[in-house]
Amino acid sequence: GAGVSQSPSNKVTEKGKDVELRCDPISGHTALYWYRQSLGQGLEFLIYFQGNSAPDKSGLPSDRFSAERTGGSVSTLTIQRTQQEDSAVYLCASNSPGGRNTGELFFGEGSRLTVL
Amino acid sequence: GDSVTQMEGPVTLSEEAFLTINCTYTATGYPSLFWYVQYPGEGLQLLLKATKADDKGSNKGFEATYRKETTSFHLEKGSVQVSDSAVYFCALSDQNTDKLIFGTGTRLQVFP
């Protein structure tokens, strides 16, 4: 596709349920990032992929959070046993067309997660 | 670790007023610096960037100069428009991992 695509755009779930958020980056972009945007908190880095590897997963808040990327393309962020504090907008971004880091991240419109 | 601090909002201005949004950073080495903008209902997009000291990034009438001596990258525009109403994020790149570290964002509201 032309841009970074994320799904679902909105997700409401009950506390304790698992959720999966999907990101489809721009074709050819080798780097993929997940951020979390909470009200008044700015953008919090979660994890970064280069190809299918994650050299930096330092931002994952707890072991309930995990992410994978397959085929150097689509990524899934999974949150297990969701808590109310997980409510936020989860943003995906991609970079590095053909492996060349341009310094510019291209963001999707985000997945808004609400945990009741 | 590396960090970015930007002024809290909201910043409320009348159309054609002068805009400054302050941003300072803490980093080891020499990061690249960025301003991203998030218009209502849209995803974040790059507004401008500067990759080394004294560089000036500019776009859509906005400017920011990379000041190493004051570790700052303040965003300025001489005459704002209602369409500039958005949230503005200052960011730096981590040279080791290529990830961006963002500030908390500053909401700008411009009234006619």
GROMACS .gro file of C-alpha atoms in nm:
model
  228
    1GLY     CA    1   0.000   0.000   0.000
    2ALA     CA    2   0.093   0.364  -0.022
    3GLY     CA    3   0.123   0.422   0.351
    4VAL     CA    4   0.153   0.242   0.683
    5SER     CA    5  -0.168   0.056   0.755
    6GLN     CA    6  -0.282  -0.041   1.104
    7SER     CA    7  -0.574  -0.250   1.221
    8PRO     CA    8  -0.803  -0.240   1.399
    9SER     CA    9  -0.843   0.136   1.415
   10ASN     CA   10  -1.043   0.099   1.735
   11LYS     CA   11  -1.055  -0.185   1.984
   12VAL     CA   12  -1.258  -0.204   2.302
   13THR     CA   13  -1.185  -0.500   2.525
   14GLU     CA   14  -1.245  -0.619   2.875
   15LYS     CA   15  -0.975  -0.629   3.136
   16GLY     CA   16  -0.790  -0.960   3.129
   17LYS     CA   17  -0.848  -1.034   2.759
   18ASP     CA   18  -0.568  -1.062   2.503
   19VAL     CA   19  -0.549  -0.828   2.204
   20GLU     CA   20  -0.354  -0.828   1.880
   21LEU     CA   21  -0.272  -0.515   1.685
   22ARG     CA   22  -0.148  -0.536   1.331
   23CYS     CA   23   0.084  -0.314   1.129
   24ASP     CA   24   0.150  -0.332   0.757
   25PRO     CA   25   0.447  -0.106   0.678
   26ILE     CA   26   0.533   0.068   0.355
   27SER     CA   27   0.657  -0.184   0.103
   28GLY     CA   28   1.036  -0.205   0.102
   29HIS     CA   29   1.084  -0.042   0.441
   30THR     CA   30   1.314  -0.259   0.648
   31ALA     CA   31   1.273  -0.081   0.983
   32LEU     CA   32   0.950  -0.094   1.180
   33TYR     CA   33   0.869   0.073   1.511
   34TRP     CA   34   0.590   0.052   1.766
   35TYR     CA   35   0.508   0.350   1.986
   36ARG     CA   36   0.235   0.412   2.240
   37GLN     CA   37   0.062   0.747   2.275
   38SER     CA   38  -0.120   0.804   2.601
   39LEU     CA   39  -0.307   1.120   2.691
   40GLY     CA   40  -0.057   1.376   2.812
   41GLN     CA   41   0.234   1.132   2.787
   42GLY     CA   42   0.371   1.193   2.441
   43LEU     CA   43   0.501   0.905   2.235
   44GLU     CA   44   0.654   0.618   2.426
   45PHE     CA   45   0.887   0.387   2.233
   46LEU     CA   46   0.801   0.019   2.264
   47ILE     CA   47   1.006  -0.187   2.018
   48TYR     CA   48   1.203  -0.159   1.697
   49PHE     CA   49   1.251  -0.418   1.420
   50GLN     CA   50   1.517  -0.430   1.155
   51GLY     CA   51   1.394  -0.695   0.918
   52ASN     CA   52   1.251  -0.969   1.136
   53SER     CA   53   1.486  -0.908   1.429
   54ALA     CA   54   1.420  -0.678   1.721
   55PRO     CA   55   1.752  -0.520   1.825
   56ASP     CA   56   1.576  -0.289   2.070
   57LYS     CA   57   1.277  -0.400   2.270
   58SER     CA   58   1.366  -0.192   2.572
   59GLY     CA   59   1.038  -0.001   2.573
   60LEU     CA   60   0.802  -0.295   2.622
   61PRO     CA   61   0.638  -0.213   2.958
   62SER     CA   62   0.602  -0.569   3.086
   63ASP     CA   63   0.618  -0.932   2.981
   64ARG     CA   64   0.250  -0.908   2.887
   65PHE     CA   65   0.364  -0.720   2.577
   66SER     CA   66   0.524  -0.897   2.284
   67ALA     CA   67   0.570  -0.831   1.915
   68GLU     CA   68   0.681  -1.019   1.612
   69ARG     CA   69   0.749  -0.946   1.251
   70THR     CA   70   0.739  -1.197   0.971
   71GLY     CA   71   0.871  -1.187   0.617
   72GLY     CA   72   1.027  -0.849   0.687
   73SER     CA   73   0.684  -0.698   0.649
   74VAL     CA   74   0.375  -0.728   0.869
   75SER     CA   75   0.414  -0.693   1.244
   76THR     CA   76   0.180  -0.791   1.525
   77LEU     CA   77   0.185  -0.639   1.873
   78THR     CA   78   0.020  -0.866   2.130
   79ILE     CA   79  -0.093  -0.757   2.473
   80GLN     CA   80  -0.190  -1.040   2.707
   81ARG     CA   81  -0.421  -1.006   3.006
   82THR     CA   82  -0.493  -0.643   2.927
   83GLN     CA   83  -0.511  -0.389   3.207
   84GLN     CA   84  -0.683  -0.052   3.212
   85GLU     CA   85  -0.348   0.126   3.205
   86ASP     CA   86  -0.286  -0.032   2.864
   87SER     CA   87  -0.552   0.198   2.716
   88ALA     CA   88  -0.376   0.418   2.461
   89VAL     CA   89  -0.323   0.472   2.091
   90TYR     CA   90  -0.066   0.229   1.955
   91LEU     CA   91   0.128   0.373   1.663
   92CYS     CA   92   0.334   0.190   1.408
   93ALA     CA   93   0.595   0.352   1.188
   94SER     CA   94   0.834   0.235   0.920
   95ASN     CA   95   1.160   0.364   0.773
   96SER     CA   96   1.464   0.266   0.578
   97PRO     CA   97   1.354   0.205   0.222
   98GLY     CA   98   1.582  -0.065   0.090
   99GLY     CA   99   1.771  -0.067   0.419
  100ARG     CA  100   1.883   0.295   0.397
  101ASN     CA  101   1.793   0.494   0.705
  102THR     CA  102   1.655   0.829   0.594
  103GLY     CA  103   1.581   0.945   0.949
  104GLU     CA  104   1.215   0.997   0.863
  105LEU     CA  105   0.953   0.773   1.016
  106PHE     CA  106   0.626   0.720   0.832
  107PHE     CA  107   0.343   0.665   1.077
  108GLY     CA  108   0.014   0.487   1.053
  109GLU     CA  109  -0.300   0.639   1.198
  110GLY     CA  110  -0.283   0.416   1.500
  111SER     CA  111  -0.496   0.162   1.682
  112ARG     CA  112  -0.693   0.306   1.971
  113LEU     CA  113  -0.721   0.050   2.251
  114THR     CA  114  -0.970   0.094   2.531
  115VAL     CA  115  -0.963  -0.154   2.818
  116LEU     CA  116  -1.278  -0.150   3.028
  117GLY     CA  117   1.956   0.828   2.858
  118ASP     CA  118   1.865   1.055   2.573
  119SER     CA  119   1.558   1.274   2.623
  120VAL     CA  120   1.360   1.561   2.476
  121THR     CA  121   1.182   1.835   2.669
  122GLN     CA  122   0.933   2.067   2.504
  123MET     CA  123   0.709   2.337   2.634
  124GLU     CA  124   0.369   2.237   2.760
  125GLY     CA  125   0.062   2.352   2.581
  126PRO     CA  126  -0.179   2.440   2.474
  127VAL     CA  127  -0.039   2.738   2.291
  128THR     CA  128  -0.324   2.962   2.182
  129LEU     CA  129  -0.263   3.229   1.919
  130SER     CA  130  -0.453   3.454   1.686
  131GLU     CA  131  -0.405   3.415   1.314
  132GLU     CA  132  -0.089   3.588   1.181
  133ALA     CA  133   0.079   3.584   1.524
  134PHE     CA  134   0.441   3.473   1.570
  135LEU     CA  135   0.493   3.121   1.700
  136THR     CA  136   0.772   2.974   1.909
  137ILE     CA  137   0.761   2.627   2.058
  138ASN     CA  138   1.064   2.553   2.271
  139CYS     CA  139   1.249   2.222   2.257
  140THR     CA  140   1.566   2.118   2.435
  141TYR     CA  141   1.738   1.783   2.434
  142THR     CA  142   1.985   1.569   2.623
  143ALA     CA  143   2.192   1.327   2.422
  144THR     CA  144   2.529   1.162   2.400
  145GLY     CA  145   2.693   1.216   2.067
  146TYR     CA  146   2.535   1.417   1.789
  147PRO     CA  147   2.179   1.315   1.717
  148SER     CA  148   1.962   1.434   1.432
  149LEU     CA  149   1.668   1.650   1.542
  150PHE     CA  150   1.313   1.651   1.411
  151TRP     CA  151   0.978   1.821   1.438
  152TYR     CA  152   0.674   1.607   1.366
  153VAL     CA  153   0.317   1.734   1.340
  154GLN     CA  154  -0.013   1.560   1.406
  155TYR     CA  155  -0.312   1.732   1.250
  156PRO     CA  156  -0.656   1.646   1.390
  157GLY     CA  157  -0.764   1.300   1.280
  158GLU     CA  158  -0.438   1.228   1.099
  159GLY     CA  159  -0.119   1.036   1.165
  160LEU     CA  160   0.210   1.196   1.260
  161GLN     CA  161   0.414   1.333   0.975
  162LEU     CA  162   0.757   1.484   0.949
  163LEU     CA  163   0.756   1.863   0.941
  164LEU     CA  164   1.128   1.935   0.928
  165LYS     CA  165   1.466   1.803   1.039
  166ALA     CA  166   1.828   1.902   1.094
  167THR     CA  167   2.113   1.656   1.101
  168LYS     CA  168   2.405   1.857   1.240
  169ALA     CA  169   2.486   2.163   1.447
  170ASP     CA  170   2.385   2.499   1.297
  171ASP     CA  171   2.168   2.332   1.033
  172LYS     CA  172   1.830   2.497   0.980
  173GLY     CA  173   1.534   2.282   0.888
  174SER     CA  174   1.240   2.451   0.718
  175ASN     CA  175   0.905   2.357   0.569
  176LYS     CA  176   0.564   2.522   0.521
  177GLY     CA  177   0.693   2.845   0.672
  178PHE     CA  178   0.820   2.672   0.986
  179GLU     CA  179   1.189   2.684   1.082
  180ALA     CA  180   1.411   2.534   1.350
  181THR     CA  181   1.787   2.567   1.399
  182TYR     CA  182   2.002   2.296   1.559
  183ARG     CA  183   2.185   2.477   1.842
  184LYS     CA  184   2.450   2.253   1.995
  185GLU     CA  185   2.566   2.514   2.245
  186THR     CA  186   2.220   2.544   2.401
  187THR     CA  187   2.106   2.189   2.309
  188SER     CA  188   1.792   2.337   2.157
  189PHE     CA  189   1.578   2.304   1.845
  190HIS     CA  190   1.303   2.562   1.885
  191LEU     CA  191   1.024   2.569   1.628
  192GLU     CA  192   0.925   2.909   1.485
  193LYS     CA  193   0.681   3.048   1.234
  194GLY     CA  194   0.640   3.414   1.152
  195SER     CA  195   0.267   3.414   1.084
  196VAL     CA  196   0.048   3.123   1.186
  197GLN     CA  197  -0.275   3.021   1.018
  198VAL     CA  198  -0.582   2.844   1.150
  199SER     CA  199  -0.474   2.540   0.946
  200ASP     CA  200  -0.157   2.514   1.157
  201SER     CA  201  -0.365   2.403   1.454
  202ALA     CA  202  -0.218   2.065   1.548
  203VAL     CA  203   0.004   1.888   1.800
  204TYR     CA  204   0.376   1.938   1.743
  205PHE     CA  205   0.636   1.687   1.861
  206CYS     CA  206   1.009   1.747   1.892
  207ALA     CA  207   1.226   1.437   1.855
  208LEU     CA  208   1.584   1.318   1.835
  209SER     CA  209   1.732   1.011   1.678
  210ASP     CA  210   1.922   0.760   1.884
  211GLN     CA  211   2.239   0.702   1.687
  212ASN     CA  212   2.278   0.348   1.814
  213THR     CA  213   1.934   0.215   1.731
  214ASP     CA  214   1.784   0.460   1.480
  215LYS     CA  215   1.478   0.496   1.699
  216LEU     CA  216   1.326   0.838   1.760
  217ILE     CA  217   1.280   0.971   2.110
  218PHE     CA  218   0.988   1.213   2.130
  219GLY     CA  219   0.889   1.495   2.356
  220THR     CA  220   0.543   1.506   2.509
  221GLY     CA  221   0.398   1.721   2.232
  222THR     CA  222   0.264   2.078   2.229
  223ARG     CA  223  -0.088   2.151   2.115
  224LEU     CA  224  -0.122   2.468   1.906
  225GLN     CA  225  -0.461   2.630   1.864
  226VAL     CA  226  -0.490   2.918   1.619
  227PHE     CA  227  -0.807   3.128   1.616
  228PRO     CA  228  -0.923   3.358   1.334
   0.00000   0.00000   0.00000
